[in-house]
Short mmCIF file of C-alpha atoms and ligand atoms in Angstrom, two decimals:
data_model
loop_
_atom_site.label_atom_id
_atom_site.label_comp_id
_atom_site.label_asym_id
_atom_site.label_seq_id
_atom_site.Cartn_x
_atom_site.Cartn_y
_atom_site.Cartn_z
CA MET B 189 44.49 75.72 -10.31
CA LEU B 190 44.53 72.49 -12.23
CA VAL B 191 45.20 72.72 -15.96
CA LEU B 192 44.25 69.96 -18.37
CA GLY B 193 44.61 70.01 -22.14
CA LEU B 194 41.70 69.01 -24.34
CA THR B 195 42.19 68.10 -27.96
CA GLY B 196 40.78 66.06 -30.79
CA GLY B 197 40.66 66.13 -34.55
CA ILE B 198 38.20 68.32 -36.39
CA GLY B 199 34.73 66.83 -36.01
CA SER B 200 35.79 64.62 -33.09
CA GLY B 201 33.31 66.23 -30.73
CA LYS B 202 35.84 68.36 -28.85
CA SER B 203 33.49 71.36 -28.64
CA THR B 204 30.72 69.13 -27.35
CA VAL B 205 32.98 67.71 -24.61
CA SER B 206 34.27 71.17 -23.79
CA ALA B 207 30.70 72.39 -23.22
CA LEU B 208 30.00 69.43 -20.92
CA LEU B 209 33.12 70.20 -18.89
CA GLU B 210 32.13 73.85 -18.68
CA ALA B 211 28.74 72.80 -17.34
CA LYS B 212 30.58 70.88 -14.62
CA GLY B 213 32.29 74.09 -13.56
CA ALA B 214 35.54 73.98 -15.50
CA VAL B 215 36.97 77.22 -16.89
CA ILE B 216 37.52 76.82 -20.62
CA ILE B 217 40.35 78.62 -22.35
CA ASP B 218 39.49 78.18 -26.01
CA ALA B 219 42.36 78.71 -28.45
CA ASP B 220 40.04 79.10 -31.46
CA ARG B 221 38.00 81.76 -29.68
CA ILE B 222 41.18 83.65 -28.77
CA VAL B 223 42.30 83.50 -32.41
CA ARG B 224 38.97 84.98 -33.53
CA GLU B 225 39.24 87.75 -30.92
CA LEU B 226 42.80 88.58 -31.95
CA GLN B 227 41.75 88.72 -35.60
CA GLN B 228 39.13 91.42 -35.08
CA PRO B 229 39.77 94.60 -37.10
CA GLY B 230 42.06 96.96 -35.23
CA GLU B 231 43.78 94.23 -33.23
CA PRO B 232 47.57 94.06 -33.71
CA VAL B 233 47.32 90.51 -35.09
CA PHE B 234 44.77 91.61 -37.70
CA GLU B 235 46.97 94.55 -38.68
CA ALA B 236 50.07 92.35 -38.92
CA MET B 237 48.20 89.87 -41.11
CA VAL B 238 47.04 92.59 -43.50
CA GLU B 239 50.57 93.97 -43.57
CA ALA B 240 51.92 90.53 -44.47
CA PHE B 241 49.26 89.34 -46.90
CA GLY B 242 47.63 92.47 -48.27
CA ASP B 243 44.11 93.90 -48.47
CA GLY B 244 42.92 90.77 -50.29
CA ILE B 245 42.32 89.13 -46.91
CA VAL B 246 39.94 91.88 -45.80
CA ALA B 247 36.25 91.42 -46.64
CA ALA B 248 34.06 94.25 -47.91
CA ASP B 249 32.79 94.91 -44.37
CA GLY B 250 36.33 95.38 -43.07
CA THR B 251 36.53 92.09 -41.18
CA LEU B 252 38.95 89.28 -41.89
CA ASP B 253 38.06 87.17 -44.92
CA ARG B 254 38.89 83.78 -43.37
CA GLN B 255 38.36 81.89 -46.60
CA ALA B 256 40.81 84.19 -48.40
CA VAL B 257 43.40 83.50 -45.70
CA ALA B 258 42.77 79.76 -45.93
CA ASP B 259 43.10 79.86 -49.74
CA LEU B 260 46.31 81.86 -49.49
CA VAL B 261 48.12 79.50 -47.13
CA PHE B 262 46.71 76.26 -48.51
CA GLY B 263 49.60 74.22 -49.86
CA ASP B 264 52.07 77.07 -49.27
CA GLU B 265 54.33 76.10 -46.38
CA GLU B 266 56.13 79.41 -46.30
CA LYS B 267 52.99 81.52 -46.09
CA LEU B 268 51.52 79.15 -43.51
CA ALA B 269 54.64 79.48 -41.38
CA GLU B 270 54.42 83.26 -41.72
CA LEU B 271 50.77 83.21 -40.64
CA ASN B 272 51.51 80.94 -37.69
CA GLY B 273 54.43 83.19 -36.75
CA ILE B 274 52.00 86.08 -36.42
CA VAL B 275 49.10 84.28 -34.76
CA HIS B 276 50.60 81.61 -32.48
CA PRO B 277 52.81 83.78 -30.25
CA ALA B 278 49.93 86.20 -29.69
CA VAL B 279 47.60 83.34 -28.76
CA GLY B 280 50.25 82.05 -26.36
CA VAL B 281 50.50 85.44 -24.66
CA ARG B 282 46.72 85.75 -24.31
CA MET B 283 46.46 82.22 -22.92
CA ALA B 284 49.26 82.88 -20.45
CA GLU B 285 47.47 86.05 -19.30
CA GLN B 286 44.24 84.14 -18.73
CA LEU B 287 46.10 81.38 -16.86
CA ALA B 288 47.94 83.93 -14.71
CA GLY B 289 44.59 85.39 -13.68
CA LEU B 290 43.49 81.98 -12.43
CA ALA B 291 46.78 80.81 -10.93
CA ASP B 292 45.85 81.36 -7.29
CA THR B 293 42.36 79.93 -7.55
CA GLU B 294 40.95 76.44 -7.20
CA ALA B 295 39.82 76.53 -10.83
CA VAL B 296 39.89 73.48 -13.05
CA VAL B 297 41.08 74.96 -16.31
CA ILE B 298 40.63 73.21 -19.63
CA LEU B 299 42.94 74.36 -22.41
CA ASP B 300 40.87 73.67 -25.50
CA VAL B 301 43.54 73.59 -28.19
CA PRO B 302 42.94 71.86 -31.54
CA LEU B 303 46.68 71.76 -32.23
CA LEU B 304 47.75 70.59 -28.77
CA VAL B 305 49.52 67.57 -30.19
CA GLU B 306 51.30 69.58 -32.88
CA GLY B 307 52.43 72.04 -30.19
CA LYS B 308 53.64 69.25 -27.93
CA GLY B 309 55.55 70.48 -24.92
CA ARG B 310 54.43 74.08 -25.36
CA TYR B 311 51.63 73.73 -22.86
CA ASP B 312 52.22 72.96 -19.23
CA THR B 313 49.32 70.74 -18.24
CA ALA B 314 48.67 68.07 -15.64
CA GLY B 315 47.26 65.81 -18.35
CA THR B 316 45.82 65.57 -21.83
CA ILE B 317 42.24 64.64 -22.67
CA VAL B 318 41.75 63.37 -26.20
CA VAL B 319 38.31 63.10 -27.80
CA ASP B 320 38.61 60.13 -30.11
CA VAL B 321 36.50 59.06 -33.05
CA ASP B 322 37.04 57.20 -36.29
CA PRO B 323 38.05 59.82 -38.90
CA ASP B 324 35.40 58.59 -41.36
CA LEU B 325 32.70 59.13 -38.75
CA ALA B 326 34.06 62.60 -37.98
CA VAL B 327 33.83 63.45 -41.69
CA GLU B 328 30.24 62.19 -41.79
CA ARG B 329 29.31 64.39 -38.83
CA LEU B 330 31.02 67.46 -40.27
CA VAL B 331 29.14 66.99 -43.54
CA GLU B 332 25.81 66.27 -41.88
CA HIS B 333 25.84 68.81 -39.02
CA ARG B 334 28.31 71.53 -39.88
CA GLY B 335 27.84 71.99 -43.61
CA PHE B 336 31.30 70.89 -44.70
CA SER B 337 31.89 69.29 -48.07
CA GLU B 338 33.49 65.89 -47.72
CA ALA B 339 36.59 67.06 -49.60
CA ASP B 340 37.05 70.08 -47.32
CA ALA B 341 36.60 68.00 -44.17
CA ARG B 342 39.16 65.47 -45.40
CA ALA B 343 41.63 68.16 -46.49
CA ARG B 344 41.49 69.83 -43.07
CA MET B 345 41.90 66.50 -41.34
CA ALA B 346 44.91 65.66 -43.47
CA ARG B 347 46.65 68.78 -42.17
CA GLN B 348 46.17 67.73 -38.53
CA SER B 349 47.95 65.08 -36.47
CA SER B 350 46.89 61.51 -37.00
CA ARG B 351 44.48 59.75 -34.69
CA GLU B 352 47.38 57.55 -33.54
CA ASP B 353 49.63 60.51 -32.65
CA ARG B 354 46.86 62.07 -30.61
CA LEU B 355 46.07 58.85 -28.77
CA ALA B 356 49.76 58.38 -27.98
CA MET B 357 49.64 61.66 -26.02
CA ALA B 358 46.39 60.96 -24.19
CA ASP B 359 46.12 60.56 -20.45
CA VAL B 360 42.34 60.31 -20.79
CA VAL B 361 40.48 59.18 -23.89
CA ILE B 362 36.85 60.19 -24.40
CA ASP B 363 35.30 57.83 -26.94
CA ASN B 364 32.82 59.64 -29.18
CA SER B 365 31.96 56.77 -31.50
CA GLY B 366 28.52 56.46 -29.94
CA ALA B 367 25.66 58.90 -29.39
CA VAL B 368 26.15 62.39 -27.95
CA ALA B 369 24.37 61.07 -24.85
CA ASP B 370 27.22 58.61 -24.31
CA LEU B 371 29.60 61.49 -23.69
CA GLY B 372 27.88 62.57 -20.46
CA PRO B 373 28.82 59.51 -18.37
CA GLN B 374 32.40 59.67 -19.61
CA VAL B 375 32.67 63.33 -18.64
CA ASP B 376 31.05 62.50 -15.27
CA GLU B 377 33.73 59.89 -14.68
CA LEU B 378 36.51 62.25 -15.71
CA TRP B 379 35.14 65.00 -13.47
CA ALA B 380 35.00 62.57 -10.55
CA ARG B 381 38.66 61.70 -11.15
CA ILE B 382 39.56 65.38 -11.25
CA GLN B 383 37.72 66.00 -7.98
CA ALA B 384 39.41 62.96 -6.43
CA GLY B 385 42.81 64.52 -7.17
CA ASP B 386 43.85 62.03 -9.85
CA PHE B 387 45.70 64.78 -11.69
CA ALA B 388 48.46 66.74 -10.02
CA ALA B 389 47.73 70.46 -9.67
CA ALA B 390 50.30 72.89 -11.01
P1 ADP L 178 34.92 69.49 -32.97
O1 ADP L 178 34.78 70.61 -32.00
O2 ADP L 178 35.83 68.41 -32.47
O3 ADP L 178 35.25 69.90 -34.37
P2 ADP L 178 32.08 69.16 -32.60
O4 ADP L 178 31.92 69.00 -31.13
O5 ADP L 178 31.71 70.48 -33.19
O6 ADP L 178 33.54 68.72 -33.06
O7 ADP L 178 31.28 67.98 -33.33
C1 ADP L 178 31.15 67.95 -34.75
C2 ADP L 178 29.69 67.85 -35.13
O8 ADP L 178 29.22 66.54 -34.82
C3 ADP L 178 28.80 68.82 -34.37
O9 ADP L 178 27.78 69.28 -35.20
C4 ADP L 178 28.27 67.98 -33.22
O10 ADP L 178 27.00 68.43 -32.79
C5 ADP L 178 28.18 66.60 -33.86
N1 ADP L 178 28.44 65.52 -32.92
C6 ADP L 178 29.35 65.49 -31.91
N2 ADP L 178 29.32 64.30 -31.28
C7 ADP L 178 28.37 63.55 -31.90
C8 ADP L 178 27.85 62.23 -31.72
N3 ADP L 178 28.32 61.41 -30.76
N4 ADP L 178 26.88 61.81 -32.55
C9 ADP L 178 26.42 62.61 -33.53
N5 ADP L 178 26.83 63.87 -33.76
C10 ADP L 178 27.81 64.34 -32.96
#
């Protein structure tokens, strides 16, 4: 098994790169997807969140009201820390389980973790791939393609690591300032390096 981290700011194109790597044959462990799974009604994380924050975070259909959670923790460090204290350890356990299941295989595993830089040192990887783009361009793309308001996109970005901090951690930088089609050759090159043994397997 070879484990590489993949990160990038919101709107950087991380999901797009992740899909290209998956098409190459990589196994993607997606932190955001795990969070959504753990927050399904009936899951211990969901129950713990309702216990901590009340029924106001449950939508009429019984599922988690993500916007209500976001509103609750926005600008409230204490509540955010409480939320992270519930969610992050559970995500870590689920990720570790998935990694353990792949440990004795030849899999190339991509840990797709938006907060990889913030969680520095928590993940044992053979390298870090950073998808890099000018923050203004990322905002433009989020507004144009994903229905964000500019203010929301900028507010979310402001809560993440800076472009510089991410780049400082990068072993591989994928430049997404061009067209989507320009990502393919960069992922091809990265995949060739992986196959050539450029990264040490765990
Ligand atoms: P992330 O996962 O990093 O938040 P996405 O991969 O979802 O980012 O990309 C954000 C949005 O921008 C998506 O709608 C995606 O299709 C689009 N996008 C990604 N890369 C490019 C690009 N090079 N040119 C134009 N749009 C792009």
